[in-house]
């Protein structure tokens, strides 16, 4: 019991799990963004094949359970650490100097995380739930019936409120990742005056490439819809 608490329940353990799950979820963002790129080019077939592959290929389905668990663990640990910070104001991550913890993002990681989680719930209800349990029309691709998630996505991106929500939450995600990436590496021990600035810069580039990459897609679809 004590070993289990040490592995999952202590503050230090929670910080390590936050770092590990955060990096894992960040790696998934790369795959997800690449998979969404066909939307920008109006490639209905490619996007639907990607969606079908991600929901039917056995190894991917197995990894998806790890993804769901990581989301849950990251959220639970984040809420715990946020509450702990309010009570005792400990450092959520160890930094080689005070600059990393002086940014707006670092002071509001909990708030940014909550925005990201709320968006994720709405996003998964709109697409993941419908793909798995809803009634999504199908289209024929080389003789196989494939769920037409593309059309459902395009219709969602024709709604201004959803596009605004999506873009705002991607900006929040950008701030969350910009601090979280570098902090995760520092938590895992990659904390050195020589290398940390490069890690922080790479983390910021990654964060905003991901955030802007995702934000551009619904904005482009909506603007294209207005001019059609």
Coordinates of N, CA and C in Angstrom, one line a residue:
X1 N 0.8 -1.2 0.0 CA 0.0 0.0 0.0 C 0.9 1.3 0.0
X2 N 1.9 1.3 0.8 CA 2.8 2.4 0.9 C 3.5 2.6 -0.4
X3 N 3.9 1.4 -1.0 CA 4.6 1.5 -2.3 C 3.7 2.1 -3.4
X4 N 2.4 1.7 -3.4 CA 1.5 2.2 -4.3 C 1.3 3.7 -4.2
X5 N 1.2 4.1 -2.9 CA 1.0 5.6 -2.7 C 2.3 6.3 -3.1
X6 N 3.5 5.7 -2.9 CA 4.7 6.4 -3.3 C 4.8 6.5 -4.9
X7 N 4.2 5.5 -5.5 CA 4.2 5.5 -7.0 C 3.2 6.4 -7.6
X8 N 2.1 6.6 -7.0 CA 1.0 7.4 -7.6 C 0.5 8.6 -6.7
X9 N 0.7 8.4 -5.4 CA 0.0 9.4 -4.5 C 0.9 10.5 -4.0
X10 N 2.2 10.4 -3.9 CA 3.0 11.5 -3.4 C 3.1 12.6 -4.4
X11 N 3.4 13.8 -3.9 CA 3.4 15.0 -4.7 C 4.5 14.9 -5.8
X12 N 5.7 14.3 -5.4 CA 6.8 14.1 -6.4 C 6.4 13.2 -7.4
X13 N 5.7 12.1 -7.0 CA 5.3 11.1 -8.0 C 4.3 11.7 -9.0
X14 N 3.4 12.5 -8.5 CA 2.4 13.2 -9.3 C 3.0 14.1 -10.3
X15 N 4.1 14.8 -9.9 CA 4.8 15.6 -10.9 C 5.5 14.8 -12.0
X16 N 6.0 13.7 -11.6 CA 6.6 12.8 -12.6 C 5.6 12.3 -13.6
X17 N 4.4 11.8 -13.0 CA 3.4 11.3 -13.9 C 2.8 12.4 -14.8
X18 N 2.7 13.6 -14.3 CA 2.3 14.8 -15.1 C 3.2 15.0 -16.2
X19 N 4.5 14.9 -16.0 CA 5.5 15.1 -17.0 C 5.4 14.0 -18.1
X20 N 5.4 12.7 -17.6 CA 5.4 11.6 -18.6 C 4.1 11.6 -19.4
X21 N 3.0 11.8 -18.7 CA 1.7 11.8 -19.5 C 1.6 13.0 -20.4
X22 N 2.1 14.1 -20.0 CA 2.1 15.3 -20.8 C 2.9 15.1 -22.1
X23 N 4.1 14.5 -22.0 CA 4.9 14.3 -23.1 C 4.3 13.3 -24.1
X24 N 3.7 12.2 -23.5 CA 3.0 11.2 -24.3 C 1.8 11.9 -25.1
X25 N 1.0 12.7 -24.4 CA -0.1 13.3 -25.0 C 0.4 14.3 -26.1
X26 N 1.5 15.0 -25.8 CA 2.1 15.9 -26.8 C 2.5 15.2 -28.1
X27 N 3.0 13.9 -27.9 CA 3.4 13.2 -29.1 C 2.2 12.8 -29.9
X28 N 1.1 12.5 -29.2 CA -0.2 12.2 -30.0 C -0.7 13.4 -30.8
X29 N -0.4 14.6 -30.3 CA -0.9 15.8 -31.0 C -0.3 15.9 -32.4
X30 N 1.0 15.4 -32.5 CA 1.7 15.4 -33.8 C 0.9 14.5 -34.8
X31 N 0.6 13.3 -34.3 CA -0.1 12.4 -35.2 C -1.5 12.9 -35.6
X32 N -2.2 13.5 -34.6 CA -3.5 14.0 -34.8 C -3.5 15.1 -35.8
X33 N -2.6 16.0 -35.6 CA -2.5 17.2 -36.6 C -2.2 16.7 -38.0
X34 N -1.3 15.8 -38.1 CA -1.0 15.2 -39.5 C -2.2 14.6 -40.1
X35 N -2.9 13.8 -39.2 CA -4.2 13.2 -39.7 C -5.3 14.1 -40.1
X36 N -5.3 15.3 -39.5 CA -6.3 16.3 -39.8 C -5.9 17.2 -41.0
X37 N -4.7 17.1 -41.5 CA -4.3 17.9 -42.6 C -5.1 17.7 -43.9
X38 N -5.6 16.5 -44.2 CA -6.5 16.4 -45.4 C -7.7 17.3 -45.4
X39 N -8.1 17.8 -44.3 CA -9.3 18.7 -44.2 C -8.9 20.0 -44.9
X40 N -7.7 20.5 -44.8 CA -7.3 21.7 -45.4 C -7.3 21.6 -46.9
X41 N -7.1 20.4 -47.4 CA -7.0 20.2 -48.9 C -8.3 19.6 -49.5
X42 N -9.3 19.5 -48.6 CA -10.6 19.0 -49.1 C -10.6 17.6 -49.5
X43 N -9.7 16.8 -48.9 CA -9.5 15.4 -49.3 C -10.3 14.5 -48.4
X44 N -11.6 14.4 -48.7 CA -12.5 13.6 -47.9 C -12.1 12.2 -47.8
X45 N -11.7 11.5 -48.8 CA -11.3 10.1 -48.8 C -10.1 9.9 -47.8
X46 N -9.1 10.7 -47.9 CA -7.9 10.5 -47.1 C -8.2 10.7 -45.6
X47 N -9.1 11.7 -45.3 CA -9.4 11.9 -43.9 C -10.2 10.8 -43.3
X48 N -11.2 10.3 -44.1 CA -12.0 9.2 -43.6 C -11.3 7.9 -43.5
X49 N -10.3 7.7 -44.4 CA -9.4 6.5 -44.2 C -8.6 6.6 -43.0
X50 N -8.1 7.8 -42.7 CA -7.3 8.0 -41.5 C -8.2 7.7 -40.2
X51 N -9.4 8.3 -40.2 CA -10.3 8.1 -39.1 C -10.6 6.6 -38.9
X52 N -10.9 5.9 -40.0 CA -11.2 4.5 -40.0 C -10.0 3.7 -39.5
X53 N -8.8 4.0 -39.9 CA -7.6 3.4 -39.5 C -7.4 3.5 -38.0
X54 N -7.6 4.8 -37.5 CA -7.3 5.1 -36.1 C -8.4 4.4 -35.1
X55 N -9.5 4.0 -35.7 CA -10.5 3.4 -34.8 C -10.7 1.9 -35.1
X56 N -9.9 1.3 -36.0 CA -10.1 -0.1 -36.3 C -8.9 -0.9 -36.3
X57 N -7.7 -0.3 -36.4 CA -6.4 -1.1 -36.5 C -6.1 -1.5 -35.0
X58 N -6.0 -2.8 -34.8 CA -5.9 -3.3 -33.4 C -4.8 -2.7 -32.6
X59 N -3.5 -2.6 -33.1 CA -2.5 -1.9 -32.3 C -2.8 -0.5 -31.9
X60 N -3.4 0.2 -32.8 CA -3.8 1.6 -32.5 C -4.9 1.7 -31.5
X61 N -5.9 0.7 -31.6 CA -6.9 0.7 -30.6 C -6.4 0.4 -29.2
X62 N -5.3 -0.5 -29.1 CA -4.7 -0.8 -27.9 C -4.0 0.5 -27.3
X63 N -3.3 1.2 -28.2 CA -2.6 2.4 -27.7 C -3.7 3.5 -27.3
X64 N -4.9 3.4 -27.9 CA -5.9 4.4 -27.5 C -6.3 4.3 -26.1
X65 N -6.3 3.1 -25.5 CA -6.6 3.0 -24.1 C -5.6 3.6 -23.2
X66 N -4.3 3.5 -23.7 CA -3.2 4.2 -23.0 C -3.4 5.7 -23.0
X67 N -3.9 6.1 -24.2 CA -4.1 7.6 -24.4 C -5.2 8.0 -23.4
X68 N -6.3 7.3 -23.4 CA -7.4 7.7 -22.5 C -7.0 7.7 -21.0
X69 N -6.2 6.7 -20.6 CA -5.7 6.6 -19.3 C -4.7 7.8 -19.0
X70 N -3.9 8.2 -20.0 CA -3.0 9.3 -19.8 C -3.8 10.6 -19.6
X71 N -4.8 10.8 -20.4 CA -5.7 12.0 -20.2 C -6.2 12.1 -18.8
X72 N -6.8 10.9 -18.4 CA -7.4 10.9 -17.0 C -6.4 11.2 -15.9
X73 N -5.2 10.5 -16.0 CA -4.2 10.6 -15.0 C -3.6 12.1 -15.0
X74 N -3.4 12.6 -16.2 CA -2.9 14.0 -16.3 C -3.9 15.0 -15.7
X75 N -5.1 14.8 -16.0 CA -6.2 15.7 -15.4 C -6.2 15.6 -13.9
X76 N -6.3 14.3 -13.4 CA -6.4 14.1 -11.9 C -5.2 14.7 -11.2
X77 N -4.0 14.4 -11.7 CA -2.8 14.9 -11.1 C -2.7 16.5 -11.2
X78 N -3.2 17.0 -12.3 CA -3.2 18.4 -12.5 C -4.1 19.1 -11.5
X79 N -5.3 18.6 -11.3 CA -6.2 19.1 -10.3 C -5.6 19.0 -8.9
X80 N -5.0 17.9 -8.6 CA -4.4 17.7 -7.2 C -3.3 18.7 -7.0
X81 N -2.4 18.9 -8.0 CA -1.3 19.8 -7.8 C -1.8 21.3 -7.8
X82 N -2.8 21.6 -8.5 CA -3.3 22.9 -8.5 C -3.9 23.3 -7.1
X83 N -4.6 22.3 -6.6 CA -5.2 22.5 -5.2 C -4.1 22.6 -4.2
X84 N -3.0 21.8 -4.4 CA -1.9 21.8 -3.4 C -1.2 23.2 -3.5
X85 N -1.1 23.7 -4.7 CA -0.4 25.0 -4.9 C -1.1 26.1 -4.2
X86 N -2.4 26.0 -4.2 CA -3.2 27.1 -3.6 C -3.1 27.1 -2.1
X87 N -2.8 25.9 -1.5 CA -2.7 25.7 -0.1 C -1.3 26.1 0.4
X88 N -0.3 25.4 -0.3 CA 1.1 25.6 0.2 C 2.0 26.3 -0.7
X89 N 1.5 26.6 -2.0 CA 2.3 27.3 -3.0 C 3.6 26.7 -3.2
X90 N 3.7 25.3 -3.4 CA 5.0 24.7 -3.7 C 5.3 24.9 -5.2
X91 N 6.5 24.6 -5.6 CA 6.8 24.7 -7.0 C 6.3 23.4 -7.7
X92 N 5.5 23.6 -8.7 CA 5.0 22.4 -9.4 C 6.1 21.7 -10.2
X93 N 7.1 22.5 -10.7 CA 8.2 21.9 -11.4 C 9.5 22.5 -10.8
X94 N 10.6 21.9 -11.0 CA 11.9 22.4 -10.6 C 12.5 23.1 -11.8
X95 N 13.0 24.3 -11.6 CA 13.6 25.0 -12.7 C 15.0 25.4 -12.3
X96 N 15.9 25.6 -13.3 CA 17.3 26.0 -12.9 C 17.4 27.4 -12.6
X97 N 16.3 28.2 -12.9 CA 16.3 29.6 -12.4 C 14.8 30.0 -12.3
X98 N 14.6 31.3 -11.9 CA 13.3 31.7 -11.6 C 12.5 32.2 -12.9
X99 N 13.2 32.3 -14.0 CA 12.5 32.9 -15.2 C 11.4 32.0 -15.7
X100 N 11.6 30.7 -15.7 CA 10.6 29.8 -16.2 C 9.3 29.8 -15.4
X101 N 9.4 30.1 -14.1 CA 8.1 30.2 -13.3 C 7.6 31.6 -13.2
X102 N 8.1 32.5 -13.9 CA 7.6 33.9 -13.8 C 6.7 34.3 -15.0
X103 N 6.5 33.4 -16.0 CA 5.6 33.7 -17.1 C 4.2 33.6 -16.7
X104 N 3.4 34.2 -17.5 CA 1.9 34.2 -17.3 C 1.4 32.7 -17.4
X105 N 2.0 32.0 -18.4 CA 1.5 30.6 -18.6 C 1.8 29.7 -17.3
X106 N 3.0 29.9 -16.8 CA 3.4 29.1 -15.6 C 2.6 29.4 -14.4
X107 N 2.1 30.7 -14.3 CA 1.3 31.0 -13.1 C -0.2 30.6 -13.3
X108 N -0.5 30.2 -14.5 CA -1.9 29.9 -14.8 C -2.1 28.5 -15.5
X109 N -1.1 27.6 -15.2 CA -1.2 26.3 -15.8 C -2.5 25.6 -15.4
X110 N -2.9 25.7 -14.2 CA -4.2 25.1 -13.8 C -5.4 25.5 -14.6
X111 N -5.5 26.9 -14.7 CA -6.6 27.4 -15.5 C -6.5 27.0 -17.0
X112 N -5.3 27.1 -17.5 CA -5.1 26.6 -18.9 C -5.5 25.2 -19.1
X113 N -5.1 24.4 -18.1 CA -5.4 22.9 -18.2 C -6.9 22.7 -18.1
X114 N -7.6 23.5 -17.3 CA -9.1 23.3 -17.2 C -9.7 23.7 -18.5
X115 N -9.3 24.8 -19.1 CA -9.8 25.1 -20.4 C -9.6 24.0 -21.5
X116 N -8.4 23.5 -21.4 CA -8.0 22.4 -22.4 C -8.9 21.2 -22.1
X117 N -9.1 20.8 -20.9 CA -9.9 19.6 -20.5 C -11.4 19.8 -20.9
X118 N -11.9 21.0 -20.7 CA -13.3 21.3 -21.1 C -13.5 21.2 -22.6
X119 N -12.5 21.7 -23.3 CA -12.6 21.6 -24.8 C -12.5 20.2 -25.2
X120 N -11.6 19.4 -24.6 CA -11.4 18.0 -24.9 C -12.7 17.2 -24.7
X121 N -13.4 17.5 -23.7 CA -14.7 16.9 -23.4 C -15.7 17.2 -24.5
X122 N -15.8 18.5 -24.9 CA -16.7 18.9 -25.9 C -16.3 18.3 -27.3
X123 N -15.0 18.3 -27.5 CA -14.5 17.8 -28.8 C -14.7 16.3 -28.9
X124 N -14.5 15.6 -27.9 CA -14.7 14.1 -27.9 C -16.1 13.8 -28.0
X125 N -17.0 14.6 -27.4 CA -18.4 14.3 -27.5 C -18.9 14.6 -28.9
X126 N -18.3 15.6 -29.6 CA -18.8 15.9 -30.9 C -18.3 15.0 -32.0
X127 N -17.1 14.4 -31.8 CA -16.5 13.6 -32.9 C -16.2 12.2 -32.4
X128 N -15.5 12.0 -31.3 CA -15.1 10.6 -30.9 C -16.3 9.8 -30.5
X129 N -17.2 10.4 -29.8 CA -18.4 9.7 -29.3 C -19.3 9.3 -30.5
X130 N -19.5 10.3 -31.4 CA -20.3 10.0 -32.6 C -19.7 9.0 -33.5
X131 N -18.4 9.0 -33.6 CA -17.7 8.0 -34.5 C -17.8 6.6 -33.9
X132 N -17.8 6.5 -32.6 CA -17.9 5.2 -32.0 C -19.3 4.7 -31.7
X133 N -20.2 5.6 -31.3 CA -21.5 5.2 -30.8 C -22.6 5.9 -31.5
X134 N -22.3 6.9 -32.3 CA -23.4 7.6 -33.0 C -23.7 7.0 -34.4
X135 N -24.6 7.7 -35.1 CA -25.0 7.2 -36.4 C -24.4 8.1 -37.5
X136 N -23.2 7.8 -37.9 CA -22.4 8.6 -38.9 C -22.7 7.9 -40.3
X137 N -23.1 8.8 -41.3 CA -23.3 8.2 -42.6 C -22.0 7.6 -43.1
X138 N -22.1 6.7 -44.1 CA -20.9 6.1 -44.7 C -20.7 6.5 -46.1
X139 N -19.5 6.3 -46.6 CA -19.3 6.5 -48.0 C -18.5 5.3 -48.5
X140 N -18.6 5.0 -49.8 CA -17.9 3.9 -50.4 C -16.5 4.3 -50.9
X141 N -15.5 3.6 -50.4 CA -14.1 3.8 -50.8 C -13.5 2.5 -51.2
X142 N -13.3 2.4 -52.5 CA -12.8 1.1 -53.1 C -13.6 -0.1 -52.6
X143 N -14.9 0.0 -52.6 CA -15.7 -1.1 -52.3 C -16.0 -1.3 -50.8
X144 N -15.4 -0.5 -50.0 CA -15.6 -0.7 -48.5 C -16.4 0.5 -48.0
X145 N -17.3 0.2 -47.1 CA -18.1 1.3 -46.5 C -17.4 1.9 -45.3
X146 N -17.1 3.1 -45.4 CA -16.3 3.8 -44.4 C -17.1 5.0 -43.8
X147 N -17.1 5.2 -42.5 CA -17.8 6.3 -41.9 C -17.3 7.6 -42.4
X148 N -18.2 8.5 -42.7 CA -17.9 9.8 -43.3 C -17.8 10.8 -42.2
X149 N -16.7 10.7 -41.5 CA -16.4 11.7 -40.4 C -16.0 13.1 -41.0
X150 N -15.5 13.1 -42.2 CA -15.2 14.3 -42.9 C -16.3 15.3 -43.0
X151 N -17.5 14.8 -43.5 CA -18.6 15.6 -43.7 C -19.1 16.2 -42.4
X152 N -19.1 15.3 -41.3 CA -19.6 15.7 -40.0 C -18.6 16.8 -39.5
X153 N -17.3 16.7 -39.7 CA -16.4 17.7 -39.2 C -16.5 19.0 -39.9
X154 N -16.7 18.9 -41.3 CA -16.9 20.2 -42.0 C -18.2 20.9 -41.6
X155 N -19.2 20.2 -41.3 CA -20.5 20.8 -40.8 C -20.3 21.4 -39.5
X156 N -19.5 20.8 -38.6 CA -19.2 21.4 -37.3 C -18.4 22.7 -37.5
X157 N -17.5 22.7 -38.4 CA -16.6 23.9 -38.7 C -17.3 25.0 -39.4
X158 N -18.6 24.8 -39.8 CA -19.4 25.8 -40.4 C -20.2 26.6 -39.4
X159 N -20.1 26.2 -38.1 CA -20.7 26.9 -37.0 C -19.8 27.8 -36.3
X160 N -20.1 29.1 -36.4 CA -19.2 30.1 -35.9 C -18.8 29.9 -34.4
X161 N -19.8 29.6 -33.6 CA -19.5 29.4 -32.2 C -18.5 28.3 -31.9
X162 N -18.6 27.3 -32.7 CA -17.7 26.2 -32.5 C -16.3 26.5 -33.0
X163 N -16.2 27.3 -34.0 CA -14.9 27.7 -34.6 C -14.2 28.6 -33.6
X164 N -15.0 29.6 -33.0 CA -14.4 30.5 -32.0 C -13.9 29.7 -30.8
X165 N -14.8 28.8 -30.3 CA -14.4 28.0 -29.2 C -13.1 27.2 -29.5
X166 N -13.0 26.6 -30.6 CA -11.9 25.8 -31.0 C -10.6 26.7 -31.1
X167 N -10.7 27.8 -31.7 CA -9.5 28.7 -31.9 C -9.1 29.2 -30.5
X168 N -10.0 29.7 -29.7 CA -9.6 30.2 -28.4 C -9.0 29.1 -27.5
X169 N -9.5 27.9 -27.6 CA -9.0 26.8 -26.8 C -7.6 26.4 -27.3
X170 N -7.4 26.5 -28.6 CA -6.1 26.2 -29.2 C -5.0 27.2 -28.7
X171 N -5.4 28.4 -28.6 CA -4.5 29.4 -28.0 C -4.2 29.1 -26.6
X172 N -5.2 28.7 -25.8 CA -5.0 28.3 -24.4 C -4.0 27.0 -24.4
X173 N -4.2 26.1 -25.3 CA -3.4 24.9 -25.4 C -2.0 25.4 -25.7
X174 N -1.8 26.3 -26.6 CA -0.4 26.8 -26.9 C 0.3 27.3 -25.7
X175 N -0.4 28.1 -24.9 CA 0.2 28.6 -23.6 C 0.5 27.5 -22.7
X176 N -0.4 26.5 -22.6 CA -0.2 25.4 -21.7 C 1.0 24.5 -22.1
X177 N 1.1 24.3 -23.4 CA 2.2 23.5 -23.9 C 3.5 24.3 -23.8
X178 N 3.5 25.6 -24.0 CA 4.7 26.3 -24.1 C 5.5 26.3 -22.7
X179 N 4.7 26.2 -21.6 CA 5.4 26.1 -20.3 C 5.5 24.6 -20.0
X180 N 4.5 23.8 -20.3 CA 4.5 22.4 -19.9 C 5.6 21.6 -20.5
X181 N 5.9 21.8 -21.7 CA 6.9 21.0 -22.4 C 8.3 21.1 -21.7
X182 N 8.7 22.4 -21.5 CA 10.0 22.6 -20.9 C 10.0 22.1 -19.4
X183 N 8.9 22.4 -18.7 CA 8.8 22.0 -17.3 C 8.8 20.5 -17.2
X184 N 8.2 19.8 -18.1 CA 8.2 18.3 -18.0 C 9.6 17.8 -18.1
X185 N 10.4 18.3 -19.1 CA 11.8 17.8 -19.2 C 12.6 18.2 -18.0
X186 N 12.4 19.3 -17.4 CA 13.1 19.7 -16.2 C 12.7 18.8 -15.0
X187 N 11.4 18.4 -14.9 CA 11.0 17.5 -13.9 C 11.7 16.2 -14.0
X188 N 11.9 15.7 -15.2 CA 12.5 14.4 -15.5 C 14.0 14.5 -15.4
X189 N 14.6 15.6 -15.0 CA 16.0 15.7 -14.7 C 16.8 16.4 -15.8
X190 N 16.2 16.8 -16.9 CA 17.0 17.4 -18.0 C 17.0 18.9 -17.7
X191 N 17.8 19.3 -16.7 CA 17.8 20.6 -16.1 C 19.2 21.1 -16.0
X192 N 19.7 21.9 -17.0 CA 21.1 22.3 -17.0 C 21.1 23.7 -17.7
X193 N 21.9 24.6 -17.1 CA 22.0 26.0 -17.7 C 22.4 26.0 -19.2
X194 N 23.1 24.9 -19.6 CA 23.6 24.9 -21.0 C 22.5 24.4 -21.9
X195 N 21.7 23.5 -21.5 CA 20.7 22.8 -22.4 C 19.3 23.3 -22.2
X196 N 18.9 23.8 -21.0 CA 17.6 24.2 -20.7 C 17.0 25.3 -21.6
X197 N 17.8 26.3 -21.9 CA 17.3 27.4 -22.8 C 16.9 26.8 -24.2
X198 N 17.7 25.9 -24.7 CA 17.3 25.2 -26.0 C 16.1 24.4 -25.9
X199 N 15.9 23.7 -24.8 CA 14.7 22.9 -24.5 C 13.5 23.8 -24.4
X200 N 13.7 24.9 -23.7 CA 12.5 25.8 -23.6 C 12.1 26.4 -24.9
X201 N 13.1 26.8 -25.7 CA 12.8 27.3 -27.1 C 12.2 26.3 -27.9
X202 N 12.7 25.1 -27.9 CA 12.1 24.0 -28.7 C 10.6 23.7 -28.3
X203 N 10.4 23.8 -26.9 CA 9.1 23.6 -26.4 C 8.1 24.7 -26.9
X204 N 8.6 25.9 -26.9 CA 7.7 27.0 -27.4 C 7.4 26.9 -28.8
X205 N 8.4 26.5 -29.7 CA 8.1 26.3 -31.1 C 7.1 25.2 -31.3
X206 N 7.3 24.1 -30.6 CA 6.4 22.9 -30.7 C 5.0 23.4 -30.3
X207 N 4.9 24.1 -29.2 CA 3.6 24.4 -28.6 C 2.8 25.3 -29.6
X208 N 3.4 26.3 -30.2 CA 2.7 27.1 -31.1 C 2.5 26.6 -32.5
X209 N 3.4 25.7 -32.9 CA 3.2 25.0 -34.2 C 1.9 24.1 -34.1
X210 N 1.8 23.4 -32.9 CA 0.7 22.6 -32.7 C -0.6 23.4 -32.6
X211 N -0.6 24.4 -31.8 CA -1.7 25.3 -31.5 C -2.2 25.9 -32.8
X212 N -1.3 26.6 -33.5 CA -1.7 27.3 -34.7 C -2.1 26.3 -35.8
X213 N -1.4 25.2 -35.9 CA -1.8 24.2 -36.9 C -3.2 23.7 -36.7
X214 N -3.6 23.4 -35.5 CA -5.0 23.0 -35.2 C -6.0 24.1 -35.4
X215 N -5.6 25.3 -35.0 CA -6.5 26.5 -35.1 C -6.8 26.9 -36.5
X216 N -5.8 26.7 -37.4 CA -6.0 27.1 -38.8 C -7.1 26.3 -39.5
X217 N -7.2 25.0 -39.1 CA -8.1 24.2 -39.8 C -9.6 24.6 -39.8
X218 N -10.1 24.8 -38.6 CA -11.5 25.2 -38.5 C -11.7 26.6 -39.1
X219 N -10.7 27.5 -38.8 CA -10.8 28.9 -39.3 C -10.9 28.9 -40.8
X220 N -10.0 28.1 -41.5 CA -10.0 28.0 -42.9 C -11.3 27.5 -43.5
X221 N -11.8 26.4 -42.9 CA -13.0 25.8 -43.3 C -14.2 26.8 -43.2
X222 N -14.2 27.5 -42.1 CA -15.3 28.5 -41.9 C -15.2 29.6 -42.9
X223 N -14.0 30.2 -43.1 CA -13.9 31.3 -44.1 C -14.2 30.8 -45.5
X224 N -13.8 29.6 -45.8 CA -14.1 29.0 -47.1 C -15.6 28.9 -47.3
X225 N -16.3 28.5 -46.2 CA -17.8 28.4 -46.3 C -18.4 29.7 -46.5
X226 N -17.9 30.8 -45.9 CA -18.5 32.1 -46.1 C -18.3 32.6 -47.5
X227 N -17.2 32.2 -48.2 CA -17.0 32.7 -49.5 C -17.5 31.8 -50.6
X228 N -18.1 30.7 -50.2 CA -18.6 29.7 -51.2 C -19.8 30.2 -51.9

